[in-house]
mmCIF file of N, CA and C and ligand atoms in Angstrom:
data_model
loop_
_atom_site.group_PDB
_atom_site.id
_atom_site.type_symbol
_atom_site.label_atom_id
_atom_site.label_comp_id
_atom_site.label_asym_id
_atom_site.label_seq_id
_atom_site.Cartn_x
_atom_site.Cartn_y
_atom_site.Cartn_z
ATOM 1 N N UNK R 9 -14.389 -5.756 7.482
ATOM 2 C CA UNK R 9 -12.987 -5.347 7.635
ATOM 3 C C UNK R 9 -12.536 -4.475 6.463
ATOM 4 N N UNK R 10 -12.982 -5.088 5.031
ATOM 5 C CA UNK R 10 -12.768 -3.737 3.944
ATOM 6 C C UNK R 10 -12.905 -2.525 4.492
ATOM 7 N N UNK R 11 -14.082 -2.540 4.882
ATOM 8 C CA UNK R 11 -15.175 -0.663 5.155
ATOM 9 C C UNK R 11 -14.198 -0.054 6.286
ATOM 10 N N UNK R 12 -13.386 -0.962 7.329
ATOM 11 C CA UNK R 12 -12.344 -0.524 8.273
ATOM 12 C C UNK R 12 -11.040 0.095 7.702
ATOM 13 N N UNK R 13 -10.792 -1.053 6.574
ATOM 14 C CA UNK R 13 -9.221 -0.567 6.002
ATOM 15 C C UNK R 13 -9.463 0.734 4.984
ATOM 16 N N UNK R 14 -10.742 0.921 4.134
ATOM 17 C CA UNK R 14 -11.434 1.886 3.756
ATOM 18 C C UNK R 14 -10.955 3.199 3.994
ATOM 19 N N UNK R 15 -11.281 3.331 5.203
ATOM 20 C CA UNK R 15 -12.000 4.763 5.881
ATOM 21 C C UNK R 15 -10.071 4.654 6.603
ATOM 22 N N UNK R 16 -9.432 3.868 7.156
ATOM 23 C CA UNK R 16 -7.829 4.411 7.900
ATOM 24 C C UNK R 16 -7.506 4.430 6.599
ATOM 25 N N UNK R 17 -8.018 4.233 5.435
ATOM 26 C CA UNK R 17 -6.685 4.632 4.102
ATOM 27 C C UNK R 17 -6.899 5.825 3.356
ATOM 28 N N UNK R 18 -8.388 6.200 3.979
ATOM 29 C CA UNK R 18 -8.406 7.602 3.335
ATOM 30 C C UNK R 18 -8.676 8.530 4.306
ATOM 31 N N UNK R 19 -8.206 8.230 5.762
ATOM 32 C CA UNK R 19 -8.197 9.177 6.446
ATOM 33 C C UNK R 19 -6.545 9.681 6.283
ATOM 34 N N UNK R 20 -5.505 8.699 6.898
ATOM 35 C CA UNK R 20 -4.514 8.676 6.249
ATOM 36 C C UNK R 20 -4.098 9.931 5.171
ATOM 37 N N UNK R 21 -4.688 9.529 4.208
ATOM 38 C CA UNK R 21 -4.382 10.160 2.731
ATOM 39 C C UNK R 21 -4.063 11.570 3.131
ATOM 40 N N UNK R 22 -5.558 12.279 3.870
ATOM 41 C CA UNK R 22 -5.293 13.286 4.013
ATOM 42 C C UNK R 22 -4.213 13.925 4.905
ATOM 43 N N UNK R 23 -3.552 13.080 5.497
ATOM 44 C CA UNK R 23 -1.832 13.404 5.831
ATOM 45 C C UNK R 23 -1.007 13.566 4.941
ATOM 46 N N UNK R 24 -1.031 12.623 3.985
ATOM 47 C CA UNK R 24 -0.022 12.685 2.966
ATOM 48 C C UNK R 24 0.729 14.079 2.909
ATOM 49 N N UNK R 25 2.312 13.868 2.534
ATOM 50 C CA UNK R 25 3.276 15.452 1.851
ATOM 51 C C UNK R 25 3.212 15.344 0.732
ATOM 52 N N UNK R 26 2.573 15.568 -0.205
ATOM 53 C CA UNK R 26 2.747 15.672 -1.779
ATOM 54 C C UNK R 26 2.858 16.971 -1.890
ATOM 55 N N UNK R 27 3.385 17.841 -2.168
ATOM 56 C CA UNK R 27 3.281 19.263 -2.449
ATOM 57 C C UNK R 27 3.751 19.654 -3.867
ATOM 58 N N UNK R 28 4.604 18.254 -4.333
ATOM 59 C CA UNK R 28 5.166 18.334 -5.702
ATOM 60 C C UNK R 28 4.444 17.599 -6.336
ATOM 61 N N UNK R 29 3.589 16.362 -6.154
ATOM 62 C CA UNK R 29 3.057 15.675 -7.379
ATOM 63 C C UNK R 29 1.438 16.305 -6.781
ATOM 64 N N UNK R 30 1.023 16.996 -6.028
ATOM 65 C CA UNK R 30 -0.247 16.718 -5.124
ATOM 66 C C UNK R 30 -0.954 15.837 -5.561
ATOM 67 N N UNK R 31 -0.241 14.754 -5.681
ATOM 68 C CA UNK R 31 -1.051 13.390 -5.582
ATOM 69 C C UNK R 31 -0.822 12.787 -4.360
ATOM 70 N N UNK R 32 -1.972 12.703 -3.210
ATOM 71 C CA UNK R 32 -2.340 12.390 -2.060
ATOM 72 C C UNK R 32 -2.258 10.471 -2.257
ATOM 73 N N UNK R 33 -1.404 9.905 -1.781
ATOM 74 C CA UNK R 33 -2.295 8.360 -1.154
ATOM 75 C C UNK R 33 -1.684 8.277 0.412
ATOM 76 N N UNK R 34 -3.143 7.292 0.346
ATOM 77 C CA UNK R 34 -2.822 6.844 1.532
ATOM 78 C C UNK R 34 -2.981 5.027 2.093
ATOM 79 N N UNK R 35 -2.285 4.477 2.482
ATOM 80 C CA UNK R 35 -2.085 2.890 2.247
ATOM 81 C C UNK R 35 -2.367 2.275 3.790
ATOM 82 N N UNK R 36 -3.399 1.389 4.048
ATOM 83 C CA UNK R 36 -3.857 0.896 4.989
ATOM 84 C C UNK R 36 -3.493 -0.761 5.030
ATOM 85 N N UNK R 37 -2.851 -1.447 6.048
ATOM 86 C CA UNK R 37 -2.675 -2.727 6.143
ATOM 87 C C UNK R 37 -3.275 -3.694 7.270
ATOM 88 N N UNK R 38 -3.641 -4.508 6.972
ATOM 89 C CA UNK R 38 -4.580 -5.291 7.874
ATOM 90 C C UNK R 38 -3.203 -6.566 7.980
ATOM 91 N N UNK R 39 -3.146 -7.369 9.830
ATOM 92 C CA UNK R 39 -2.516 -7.748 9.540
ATOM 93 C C UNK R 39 -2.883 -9.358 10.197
ATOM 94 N N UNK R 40 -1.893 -10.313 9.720
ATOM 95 C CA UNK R 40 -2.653 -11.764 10.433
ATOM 96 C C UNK R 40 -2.732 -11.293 11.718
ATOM 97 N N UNK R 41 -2.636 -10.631 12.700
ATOM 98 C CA UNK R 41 -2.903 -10.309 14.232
ATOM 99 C C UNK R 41 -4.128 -9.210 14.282
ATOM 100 N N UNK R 42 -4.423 -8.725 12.972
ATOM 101 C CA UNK R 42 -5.778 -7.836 13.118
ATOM 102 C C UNK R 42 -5.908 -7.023 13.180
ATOM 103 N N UNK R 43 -4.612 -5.880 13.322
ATOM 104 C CA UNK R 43 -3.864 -4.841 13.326
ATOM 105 C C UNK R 43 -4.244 -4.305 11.598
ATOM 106 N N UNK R 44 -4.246 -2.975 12.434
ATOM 107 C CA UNK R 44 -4.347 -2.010 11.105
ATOM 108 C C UNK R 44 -2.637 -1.013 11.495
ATOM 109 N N UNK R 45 -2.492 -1.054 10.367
ATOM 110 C CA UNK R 45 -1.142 -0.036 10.307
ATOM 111 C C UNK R 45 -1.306 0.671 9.315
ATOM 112 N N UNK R 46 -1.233 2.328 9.241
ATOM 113 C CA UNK R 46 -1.234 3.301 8.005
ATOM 114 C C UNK R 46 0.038 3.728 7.553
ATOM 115 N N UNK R 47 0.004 4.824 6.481
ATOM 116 C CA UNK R 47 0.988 5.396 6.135
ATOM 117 C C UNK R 47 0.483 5.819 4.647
ATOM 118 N N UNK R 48 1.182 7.331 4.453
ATOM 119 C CA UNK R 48 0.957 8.565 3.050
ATOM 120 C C UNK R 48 2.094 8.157 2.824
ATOM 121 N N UNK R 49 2.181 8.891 1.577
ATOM 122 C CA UNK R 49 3.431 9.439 0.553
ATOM 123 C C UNK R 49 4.168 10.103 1.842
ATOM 124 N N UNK R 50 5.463 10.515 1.517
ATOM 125 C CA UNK R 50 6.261 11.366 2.005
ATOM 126 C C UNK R 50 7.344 12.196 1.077
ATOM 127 N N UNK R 51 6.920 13.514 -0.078
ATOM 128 C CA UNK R 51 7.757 13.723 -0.966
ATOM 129 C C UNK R 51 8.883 14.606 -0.351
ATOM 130 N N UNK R 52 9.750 14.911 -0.884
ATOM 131 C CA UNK R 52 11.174 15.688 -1.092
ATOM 132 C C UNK R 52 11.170 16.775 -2.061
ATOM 133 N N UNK R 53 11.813 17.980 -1.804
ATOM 134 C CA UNK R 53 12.689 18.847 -2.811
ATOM 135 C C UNK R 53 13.329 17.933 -3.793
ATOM 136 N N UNK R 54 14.478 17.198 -3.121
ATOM 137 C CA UNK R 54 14.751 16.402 -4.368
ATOM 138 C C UNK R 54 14.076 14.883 -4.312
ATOM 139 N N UNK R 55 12.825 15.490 -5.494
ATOM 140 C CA UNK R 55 12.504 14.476 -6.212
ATOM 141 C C UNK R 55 12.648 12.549 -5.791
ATOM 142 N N UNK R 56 13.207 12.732 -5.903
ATOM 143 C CA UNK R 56 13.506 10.903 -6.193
ATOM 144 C C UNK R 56 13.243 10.585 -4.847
ATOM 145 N N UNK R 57 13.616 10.990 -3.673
ATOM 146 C CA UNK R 57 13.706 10.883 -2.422
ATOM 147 C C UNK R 57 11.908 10.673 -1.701
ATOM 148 N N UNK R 58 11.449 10.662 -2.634
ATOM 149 C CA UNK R 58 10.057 10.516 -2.453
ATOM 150 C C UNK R 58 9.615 8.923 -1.513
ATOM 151 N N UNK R 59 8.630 9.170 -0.926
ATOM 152 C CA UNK R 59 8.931 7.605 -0.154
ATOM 153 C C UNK R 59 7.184 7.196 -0.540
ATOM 154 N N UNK R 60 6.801 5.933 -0.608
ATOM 155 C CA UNK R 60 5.356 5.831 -1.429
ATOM 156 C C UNK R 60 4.261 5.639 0.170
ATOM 157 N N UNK R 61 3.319 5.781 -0.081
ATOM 158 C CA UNK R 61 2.848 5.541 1.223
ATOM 159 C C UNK R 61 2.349 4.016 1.358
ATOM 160 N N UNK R 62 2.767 2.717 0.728
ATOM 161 C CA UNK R 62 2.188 1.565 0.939
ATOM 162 C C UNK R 62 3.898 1.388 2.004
ATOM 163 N N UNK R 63 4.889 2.753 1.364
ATOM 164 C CA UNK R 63 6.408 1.958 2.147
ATOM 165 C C UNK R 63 6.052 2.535 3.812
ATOM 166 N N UNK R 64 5.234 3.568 3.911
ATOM 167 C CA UNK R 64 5.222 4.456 4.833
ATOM 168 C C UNK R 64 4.751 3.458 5.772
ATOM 169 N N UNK R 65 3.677 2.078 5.388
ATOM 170 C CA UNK R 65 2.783 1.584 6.192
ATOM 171 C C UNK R 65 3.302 0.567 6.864
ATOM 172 N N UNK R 66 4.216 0.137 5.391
ATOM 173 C CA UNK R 66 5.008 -1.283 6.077
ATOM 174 C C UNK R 66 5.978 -0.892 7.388
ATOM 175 N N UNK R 67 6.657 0.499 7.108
ATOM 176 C CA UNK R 67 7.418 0.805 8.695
ATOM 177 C C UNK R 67 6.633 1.093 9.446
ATOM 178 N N UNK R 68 5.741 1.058 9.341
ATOM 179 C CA UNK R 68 4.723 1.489 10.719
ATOM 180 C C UNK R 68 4.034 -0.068 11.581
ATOM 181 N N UNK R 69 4.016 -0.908 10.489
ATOM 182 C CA UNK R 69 3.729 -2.652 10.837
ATOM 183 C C UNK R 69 5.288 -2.865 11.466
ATOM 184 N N UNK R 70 6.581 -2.209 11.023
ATOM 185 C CA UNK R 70 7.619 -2.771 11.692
ATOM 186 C C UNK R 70 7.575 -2.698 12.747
ATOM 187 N N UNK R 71 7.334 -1.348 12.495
ATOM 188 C CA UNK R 71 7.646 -0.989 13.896
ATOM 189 C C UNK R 71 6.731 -1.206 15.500
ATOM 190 N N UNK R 72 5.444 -1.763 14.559
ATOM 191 C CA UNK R 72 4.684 -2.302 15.735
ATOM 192 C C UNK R 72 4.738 -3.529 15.827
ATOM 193 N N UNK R 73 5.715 -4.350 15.493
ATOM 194 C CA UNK R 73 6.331 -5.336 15.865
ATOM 195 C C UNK R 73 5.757 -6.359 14.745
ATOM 196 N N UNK R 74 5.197 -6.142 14.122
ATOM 197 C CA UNK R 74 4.870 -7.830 13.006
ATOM 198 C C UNK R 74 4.667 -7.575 11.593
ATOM 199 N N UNK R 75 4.441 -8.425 10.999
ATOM 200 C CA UNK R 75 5.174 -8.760 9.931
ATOM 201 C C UNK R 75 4.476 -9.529 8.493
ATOM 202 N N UNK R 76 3.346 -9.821 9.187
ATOM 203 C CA UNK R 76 2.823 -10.591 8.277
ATOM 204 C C UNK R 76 1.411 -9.494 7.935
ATOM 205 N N UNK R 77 1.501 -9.584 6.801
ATOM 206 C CA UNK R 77 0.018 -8.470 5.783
ATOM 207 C C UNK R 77 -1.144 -9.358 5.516
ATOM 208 N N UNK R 78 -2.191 -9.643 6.000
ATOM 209 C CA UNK R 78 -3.281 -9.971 5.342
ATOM 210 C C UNK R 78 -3.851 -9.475 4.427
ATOM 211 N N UNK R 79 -4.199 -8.318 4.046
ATOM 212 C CA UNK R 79 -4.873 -7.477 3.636
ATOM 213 C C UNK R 79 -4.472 -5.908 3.187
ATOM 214 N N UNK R 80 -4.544 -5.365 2.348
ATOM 215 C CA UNK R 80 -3.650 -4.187 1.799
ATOM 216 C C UNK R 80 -4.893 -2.988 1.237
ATOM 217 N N UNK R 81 -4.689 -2.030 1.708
ATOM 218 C CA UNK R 81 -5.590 -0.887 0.549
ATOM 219 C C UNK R 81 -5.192 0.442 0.499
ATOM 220 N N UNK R 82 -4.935 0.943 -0.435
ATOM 221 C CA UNK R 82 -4.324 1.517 -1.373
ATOM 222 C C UNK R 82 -5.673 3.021 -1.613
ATOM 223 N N UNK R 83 -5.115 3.798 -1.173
ATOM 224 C CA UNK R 83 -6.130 5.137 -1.622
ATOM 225 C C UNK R 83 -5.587 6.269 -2.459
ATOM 226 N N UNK R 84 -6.296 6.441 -3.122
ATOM 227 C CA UNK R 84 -5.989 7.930 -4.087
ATOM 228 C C UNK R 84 -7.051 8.036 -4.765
ATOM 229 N N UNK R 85 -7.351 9.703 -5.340
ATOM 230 C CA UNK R 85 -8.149 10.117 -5.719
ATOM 231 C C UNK R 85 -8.052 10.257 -7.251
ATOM 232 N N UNK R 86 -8.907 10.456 -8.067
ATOM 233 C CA UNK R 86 -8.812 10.682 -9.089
ATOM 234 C C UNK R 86 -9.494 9.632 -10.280
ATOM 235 N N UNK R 87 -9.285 9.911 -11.187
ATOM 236 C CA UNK R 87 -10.252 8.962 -12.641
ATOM 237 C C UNK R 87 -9.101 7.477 -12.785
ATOM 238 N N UNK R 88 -8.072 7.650 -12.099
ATOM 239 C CA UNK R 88 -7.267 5.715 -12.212
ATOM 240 C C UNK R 88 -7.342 5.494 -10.894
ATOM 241 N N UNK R 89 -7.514 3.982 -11.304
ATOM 242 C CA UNK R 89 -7.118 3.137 -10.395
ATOM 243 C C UNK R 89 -5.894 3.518 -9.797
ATOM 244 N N UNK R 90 -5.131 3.644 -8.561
ATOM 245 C CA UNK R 90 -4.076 3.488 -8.082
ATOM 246 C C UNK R 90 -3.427 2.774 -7.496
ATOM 247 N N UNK R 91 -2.600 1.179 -8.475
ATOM 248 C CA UNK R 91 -2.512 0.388 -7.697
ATOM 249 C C UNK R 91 -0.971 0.467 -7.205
ATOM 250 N N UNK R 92 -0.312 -0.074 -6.692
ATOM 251 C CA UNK R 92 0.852 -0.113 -6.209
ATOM 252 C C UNK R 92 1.611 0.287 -7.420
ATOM 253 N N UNK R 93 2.909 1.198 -7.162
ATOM 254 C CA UNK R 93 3.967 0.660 -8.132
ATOM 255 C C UNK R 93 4.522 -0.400 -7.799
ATOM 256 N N UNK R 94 5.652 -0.550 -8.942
ATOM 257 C CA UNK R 94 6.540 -1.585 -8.725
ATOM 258 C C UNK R 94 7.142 -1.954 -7.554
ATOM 259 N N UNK R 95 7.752 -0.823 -7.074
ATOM 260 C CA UNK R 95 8.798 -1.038 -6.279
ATOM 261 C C UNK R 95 8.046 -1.471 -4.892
ATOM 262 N N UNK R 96 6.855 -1.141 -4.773
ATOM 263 C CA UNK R 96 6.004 -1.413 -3.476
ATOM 264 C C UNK R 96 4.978 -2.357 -3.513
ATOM 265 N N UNK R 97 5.099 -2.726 -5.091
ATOM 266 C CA UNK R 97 4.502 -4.615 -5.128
ATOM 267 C C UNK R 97 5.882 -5.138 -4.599
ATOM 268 N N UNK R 98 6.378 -5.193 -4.799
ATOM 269 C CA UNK R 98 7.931 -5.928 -4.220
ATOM 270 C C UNK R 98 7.677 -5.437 -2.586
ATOM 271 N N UNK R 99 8.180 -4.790 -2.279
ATOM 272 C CA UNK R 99 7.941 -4.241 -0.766
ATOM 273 C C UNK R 99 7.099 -5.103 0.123
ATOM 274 N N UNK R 100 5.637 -5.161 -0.523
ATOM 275 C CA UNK R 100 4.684 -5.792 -0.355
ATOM 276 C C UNK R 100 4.854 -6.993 -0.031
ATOM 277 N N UNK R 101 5.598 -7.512 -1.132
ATOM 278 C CA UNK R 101 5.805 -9.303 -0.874
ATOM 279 C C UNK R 101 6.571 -9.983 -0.007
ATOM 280 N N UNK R 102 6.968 -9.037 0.447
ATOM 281 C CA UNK R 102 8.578 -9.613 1.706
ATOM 282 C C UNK R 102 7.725 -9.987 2.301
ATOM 283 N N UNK R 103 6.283 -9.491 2.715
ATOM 284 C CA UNK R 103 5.791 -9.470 3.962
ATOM 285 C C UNK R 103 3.956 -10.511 3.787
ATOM 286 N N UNK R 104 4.055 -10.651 2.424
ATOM 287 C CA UNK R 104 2.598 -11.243 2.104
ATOM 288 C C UNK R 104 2.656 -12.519 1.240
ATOM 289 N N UNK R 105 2.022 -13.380 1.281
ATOM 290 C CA UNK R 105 1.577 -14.676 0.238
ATOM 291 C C UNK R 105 1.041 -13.813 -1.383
ATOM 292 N N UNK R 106 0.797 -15.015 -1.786
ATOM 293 C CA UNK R 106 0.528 -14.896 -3.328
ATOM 294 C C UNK R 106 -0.940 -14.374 -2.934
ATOM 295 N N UNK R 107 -1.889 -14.618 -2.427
ATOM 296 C CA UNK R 107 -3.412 -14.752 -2.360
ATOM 297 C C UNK R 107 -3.910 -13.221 -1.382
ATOM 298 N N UNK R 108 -2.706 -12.844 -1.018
ATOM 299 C CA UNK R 108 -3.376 -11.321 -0.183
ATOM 300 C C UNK R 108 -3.766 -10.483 -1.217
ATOM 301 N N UNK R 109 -5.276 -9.543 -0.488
ATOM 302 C CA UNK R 109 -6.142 -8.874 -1.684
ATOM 303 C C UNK R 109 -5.367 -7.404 -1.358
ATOM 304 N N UNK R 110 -5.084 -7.019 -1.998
ATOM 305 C CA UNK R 110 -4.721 -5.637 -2.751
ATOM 306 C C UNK R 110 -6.105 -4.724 -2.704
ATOM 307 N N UNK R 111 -6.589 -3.966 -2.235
ATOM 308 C CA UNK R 111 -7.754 -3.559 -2.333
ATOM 309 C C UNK R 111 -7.363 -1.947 -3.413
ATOM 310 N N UNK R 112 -8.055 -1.616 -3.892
ATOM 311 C CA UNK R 112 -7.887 -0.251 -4.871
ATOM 312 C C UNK R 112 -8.073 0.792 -4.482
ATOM 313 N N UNK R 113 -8.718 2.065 -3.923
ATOM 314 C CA UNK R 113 -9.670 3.027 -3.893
ATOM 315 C C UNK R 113 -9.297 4.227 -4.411
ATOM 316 N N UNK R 114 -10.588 4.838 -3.826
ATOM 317 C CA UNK R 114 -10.579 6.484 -4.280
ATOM 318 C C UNK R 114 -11.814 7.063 -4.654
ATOM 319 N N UNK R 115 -11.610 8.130 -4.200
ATOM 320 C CA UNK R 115 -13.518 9.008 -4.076
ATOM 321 C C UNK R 115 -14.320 8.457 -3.572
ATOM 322 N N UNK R 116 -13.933 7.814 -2.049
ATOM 323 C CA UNK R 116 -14.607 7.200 -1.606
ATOM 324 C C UNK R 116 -15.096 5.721 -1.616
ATOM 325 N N UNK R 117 -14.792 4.954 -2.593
ATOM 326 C CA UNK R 117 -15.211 3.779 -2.302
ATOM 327 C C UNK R 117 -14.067 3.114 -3.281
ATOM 328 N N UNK R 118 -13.966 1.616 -2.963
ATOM 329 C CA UNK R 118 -13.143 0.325 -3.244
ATOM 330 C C UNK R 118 -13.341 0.238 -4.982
ATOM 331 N N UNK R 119 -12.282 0.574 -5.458
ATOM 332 C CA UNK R 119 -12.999 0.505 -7.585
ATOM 333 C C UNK R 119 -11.984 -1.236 -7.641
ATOM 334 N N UNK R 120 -11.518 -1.678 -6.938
ATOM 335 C CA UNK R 120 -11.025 -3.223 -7.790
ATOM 336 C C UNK R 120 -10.135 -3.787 -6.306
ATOM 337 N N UNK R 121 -10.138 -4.685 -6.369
ATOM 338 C CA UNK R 121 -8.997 -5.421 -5.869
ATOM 339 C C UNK R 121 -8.381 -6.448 -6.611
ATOM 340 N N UNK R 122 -6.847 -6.625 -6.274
ATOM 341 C CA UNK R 122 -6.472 -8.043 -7.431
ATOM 342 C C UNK R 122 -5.378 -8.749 -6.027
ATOM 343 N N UNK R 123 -5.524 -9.954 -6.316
ATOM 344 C CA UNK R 123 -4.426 -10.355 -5.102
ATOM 345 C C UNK R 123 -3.030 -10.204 -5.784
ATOM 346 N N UNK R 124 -1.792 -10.481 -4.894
ATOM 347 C CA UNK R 124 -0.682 -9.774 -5.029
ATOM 348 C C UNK R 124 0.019 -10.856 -5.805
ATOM 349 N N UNK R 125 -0.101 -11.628 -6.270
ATOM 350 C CA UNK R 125 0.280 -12.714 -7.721
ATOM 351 C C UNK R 125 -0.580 -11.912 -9.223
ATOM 352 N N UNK R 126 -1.259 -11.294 -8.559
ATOM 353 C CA UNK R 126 -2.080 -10.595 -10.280
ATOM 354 C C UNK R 126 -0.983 -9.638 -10.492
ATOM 355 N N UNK R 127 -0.677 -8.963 -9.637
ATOM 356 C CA UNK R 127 0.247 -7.548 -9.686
ATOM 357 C C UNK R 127 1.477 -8.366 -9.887
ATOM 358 N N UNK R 128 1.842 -8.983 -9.711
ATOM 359 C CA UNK R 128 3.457 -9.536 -9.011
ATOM 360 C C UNK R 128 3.492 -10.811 -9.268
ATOM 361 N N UNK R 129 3.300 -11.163 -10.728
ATOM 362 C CA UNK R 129 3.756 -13.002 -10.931
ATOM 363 C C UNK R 129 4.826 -13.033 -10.896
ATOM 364 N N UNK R 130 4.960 -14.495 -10.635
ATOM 365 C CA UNK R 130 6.157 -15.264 -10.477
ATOM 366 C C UNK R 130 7.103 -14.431 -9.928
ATOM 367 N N UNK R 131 6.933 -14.228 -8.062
ATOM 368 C CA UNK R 131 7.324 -13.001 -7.679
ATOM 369 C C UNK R 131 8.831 -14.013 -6.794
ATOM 370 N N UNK R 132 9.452 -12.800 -6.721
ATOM 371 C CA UNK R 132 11.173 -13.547 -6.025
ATOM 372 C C UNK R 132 10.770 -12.528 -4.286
ATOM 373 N N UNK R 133 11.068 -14.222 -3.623
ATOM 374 C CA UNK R 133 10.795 -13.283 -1.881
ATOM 375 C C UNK R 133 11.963 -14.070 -1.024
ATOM 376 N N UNK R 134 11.593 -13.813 -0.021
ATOM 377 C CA UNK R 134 12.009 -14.399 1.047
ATOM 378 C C UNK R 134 12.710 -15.610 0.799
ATOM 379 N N UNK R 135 11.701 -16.636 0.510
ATOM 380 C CA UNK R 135 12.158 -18.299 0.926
ATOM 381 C C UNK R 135 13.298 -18.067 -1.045
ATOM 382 N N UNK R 136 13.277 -17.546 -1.466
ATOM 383 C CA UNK R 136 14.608 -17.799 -2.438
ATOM 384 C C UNK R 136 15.810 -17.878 -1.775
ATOM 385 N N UNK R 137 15.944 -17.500 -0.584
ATOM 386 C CA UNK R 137 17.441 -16.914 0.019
ATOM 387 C C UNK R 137 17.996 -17.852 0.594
ATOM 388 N N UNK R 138 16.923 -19.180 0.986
ATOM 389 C CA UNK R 138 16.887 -20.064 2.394
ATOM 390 C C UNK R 138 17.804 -21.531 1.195
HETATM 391 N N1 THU J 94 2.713 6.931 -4.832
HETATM 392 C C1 THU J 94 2.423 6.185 -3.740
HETATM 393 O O1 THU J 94 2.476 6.666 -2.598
HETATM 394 N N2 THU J 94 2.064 4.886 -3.937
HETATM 395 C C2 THU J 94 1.950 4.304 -5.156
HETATM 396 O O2 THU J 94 1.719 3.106 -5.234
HETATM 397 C C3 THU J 94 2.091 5.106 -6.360
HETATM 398 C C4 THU J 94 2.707 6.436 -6.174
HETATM 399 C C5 THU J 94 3.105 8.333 -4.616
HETATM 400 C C6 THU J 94 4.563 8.630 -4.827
HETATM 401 C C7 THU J 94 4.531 10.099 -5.147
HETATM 402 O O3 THU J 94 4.577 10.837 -3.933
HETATM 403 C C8 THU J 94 3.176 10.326 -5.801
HETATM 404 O O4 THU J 94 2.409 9.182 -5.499
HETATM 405 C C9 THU J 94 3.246 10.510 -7.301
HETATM 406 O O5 THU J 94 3.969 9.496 -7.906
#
């Protein structure tokens, strides 16, 4: 299932709009129903308006109706790791446990995974609200 989420996160990629950072990702989600859902970057003229592509993926799981993330991977090219920012480790967690693997990539193959408590301790979700 890696070598699956793999290859939709860097096919993906090459959709990506970066035209301002041309930094390409592309974010693949595996889900408890088995479902793969993608999604790139989406940048803007203005700047900030930039949308990340792990956010691109989660509306694409919305919108195919569920909700729960097993599995996450994360593509970009280049000499770093590219793991989530902030704002899309958070994103992330609305929708995942402490123990979902984060997978890494780029140039082709998987350089790390960390589950989403390595990225995101002592993370604030959902059941705080209840
Ligand atoms: N980017 C992502 O899509 N995901 C990340 O986790 C890190 C950053 C995008 C946003 C922007 O389009 C470009 O990478 C440079 O920051």
């Amino acid at each position: 299932m890696k070598d699956k989420l793999l290859i939709a996160a860097k096919n993906i990629q090459e959709k990506a709009y970066a035209p301002y950072s041309n930094f390409k990702v592309g974010a693949a989600i595996l889900t408890a129903d088995g479902n793969i859902y993608t999604g790139a970057n989406v940048e803007n003229a203005a700047y900030p308006q930039a949308q990340c592509a792990e956010a691109s993926a989660i509306g694409a799981m919305i919108a195919g109706g569920e909700s729960k993330i097993a599995e996450v991977m994360v593509y970009a090219d280049g000499e770093n790791e590219c793991t989530p920012c902030g704002g899309c480790r958070q994103r992330i967690r609305e929708f995942a446990g402490d123990k979902v693997s984060i997978h890494v990539a780029g140039d082709g193959v998987v350089r790390n995974t960390y589950s989403l408590a390595e990225l995101l301790p002592h993370s604030f979700g959902p059941e705080h609200l209840k």
